[in-house]
Short mmCIF file of C-alpha atoms in Angstrom, two decimals:
data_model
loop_
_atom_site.label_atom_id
_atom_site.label_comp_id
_atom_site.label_asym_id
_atom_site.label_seq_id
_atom_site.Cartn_x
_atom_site.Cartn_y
_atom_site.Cartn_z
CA UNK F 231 -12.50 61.46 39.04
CA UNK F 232 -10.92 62.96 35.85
CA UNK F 233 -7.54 62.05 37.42
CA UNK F 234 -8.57 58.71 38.70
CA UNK F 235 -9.47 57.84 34.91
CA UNK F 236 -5.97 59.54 33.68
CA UNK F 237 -4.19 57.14 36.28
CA UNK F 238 -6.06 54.53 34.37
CA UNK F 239 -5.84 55.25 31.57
CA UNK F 240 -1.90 55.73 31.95
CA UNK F 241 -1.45 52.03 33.39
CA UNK F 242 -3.17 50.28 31.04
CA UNK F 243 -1.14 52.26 28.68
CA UNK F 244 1.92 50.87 30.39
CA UNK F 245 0.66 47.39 30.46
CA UNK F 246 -0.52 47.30 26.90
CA UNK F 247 3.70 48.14 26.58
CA UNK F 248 4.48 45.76 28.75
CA UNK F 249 2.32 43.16 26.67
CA UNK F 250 3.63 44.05 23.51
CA UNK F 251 7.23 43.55 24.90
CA UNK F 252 6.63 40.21 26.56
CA UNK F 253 4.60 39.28 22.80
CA UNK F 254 7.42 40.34 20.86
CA UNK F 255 10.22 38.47 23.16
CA UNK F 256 8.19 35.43 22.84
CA UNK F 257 8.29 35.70 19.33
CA UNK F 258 11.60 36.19 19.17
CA UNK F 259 12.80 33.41 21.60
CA UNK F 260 9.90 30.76 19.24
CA UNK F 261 12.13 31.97 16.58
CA UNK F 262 15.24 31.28 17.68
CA UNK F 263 13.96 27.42 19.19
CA UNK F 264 12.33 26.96 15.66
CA UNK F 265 15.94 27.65 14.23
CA UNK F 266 17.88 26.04 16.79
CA UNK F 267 15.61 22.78 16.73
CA UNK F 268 16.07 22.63 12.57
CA UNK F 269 20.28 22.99 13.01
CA UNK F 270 19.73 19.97 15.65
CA UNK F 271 17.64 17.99 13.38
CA UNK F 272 20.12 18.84 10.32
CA UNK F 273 23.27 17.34 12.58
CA UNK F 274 20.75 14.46 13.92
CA UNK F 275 20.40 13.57 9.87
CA UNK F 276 24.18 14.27 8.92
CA UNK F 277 25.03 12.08 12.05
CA UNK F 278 22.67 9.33 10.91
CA UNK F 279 24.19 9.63 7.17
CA UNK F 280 27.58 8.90 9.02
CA UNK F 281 25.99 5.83 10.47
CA UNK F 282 24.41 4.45 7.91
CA UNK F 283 27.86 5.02 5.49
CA UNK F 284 30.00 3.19 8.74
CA UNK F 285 27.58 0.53 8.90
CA UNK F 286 27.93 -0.45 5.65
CA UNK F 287 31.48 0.00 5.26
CA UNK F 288 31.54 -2.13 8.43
CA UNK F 289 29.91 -4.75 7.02
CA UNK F 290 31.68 -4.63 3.50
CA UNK F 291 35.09 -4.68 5.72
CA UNK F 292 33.40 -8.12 7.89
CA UNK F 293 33.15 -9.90 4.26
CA UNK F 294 36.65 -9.36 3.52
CA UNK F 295 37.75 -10.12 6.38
CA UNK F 296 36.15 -13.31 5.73
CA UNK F 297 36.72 -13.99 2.33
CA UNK F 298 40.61 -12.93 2.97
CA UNK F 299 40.24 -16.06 5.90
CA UNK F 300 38.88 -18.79 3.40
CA UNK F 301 42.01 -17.62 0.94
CA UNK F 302 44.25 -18.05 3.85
CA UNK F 303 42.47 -21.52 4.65
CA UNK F 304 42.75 -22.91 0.75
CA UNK F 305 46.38 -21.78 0.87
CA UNK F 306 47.37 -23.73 3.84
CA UNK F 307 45.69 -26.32 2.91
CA UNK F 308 47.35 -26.38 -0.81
CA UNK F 309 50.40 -26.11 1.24
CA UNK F 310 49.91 -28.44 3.55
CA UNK F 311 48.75 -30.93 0.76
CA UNK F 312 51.96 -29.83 -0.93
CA UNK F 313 53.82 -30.85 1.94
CA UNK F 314 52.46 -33.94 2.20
CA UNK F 315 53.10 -35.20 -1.13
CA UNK F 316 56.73 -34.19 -0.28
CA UNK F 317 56.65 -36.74 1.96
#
């Protein structure tokens, strides 16, 4: 009986290590998603920065583009009035 509870006594002791491995390896792998997740969400932000400066420069480049186009329209035109009175 005395040995019985010794055998016992001995497992559980082994478990309890067991436990307190598998406890501290999930602690240790939560820690390591915690920091992994905020270096994700700190690139997911830097990459959204980078969007939001393109877009803008994007659209600052479309007007421009398009103000550059009505110059080149008025200047044909003046030329092509020009031109005309050439004529």
């Amino acid at each position: 009986m005395v040995a019985r509870i010794s055998e016992l006594e001995k497992t559980m002791d082994e478990r309890g290590t067991k436990l307190s491995a598998l406890t501290q390896k999930l602690d240790d792998n939560e820690k390591q998603s915690s920091s992994t997740i905020e270096s994700l969400t700190a690139g997911i932000d830097g990459l959204r920065a980078g969007l939001d400066s393109m877009t803008s420069q994007k659209e600052e480049l479309e007007k421009l583009m398009a103000s550059k186009g009505d110059e080149a329209s008025m200047q044909i035109k003046s030329l092509e009035d020009e031109i005309s009175g050439l004529s």
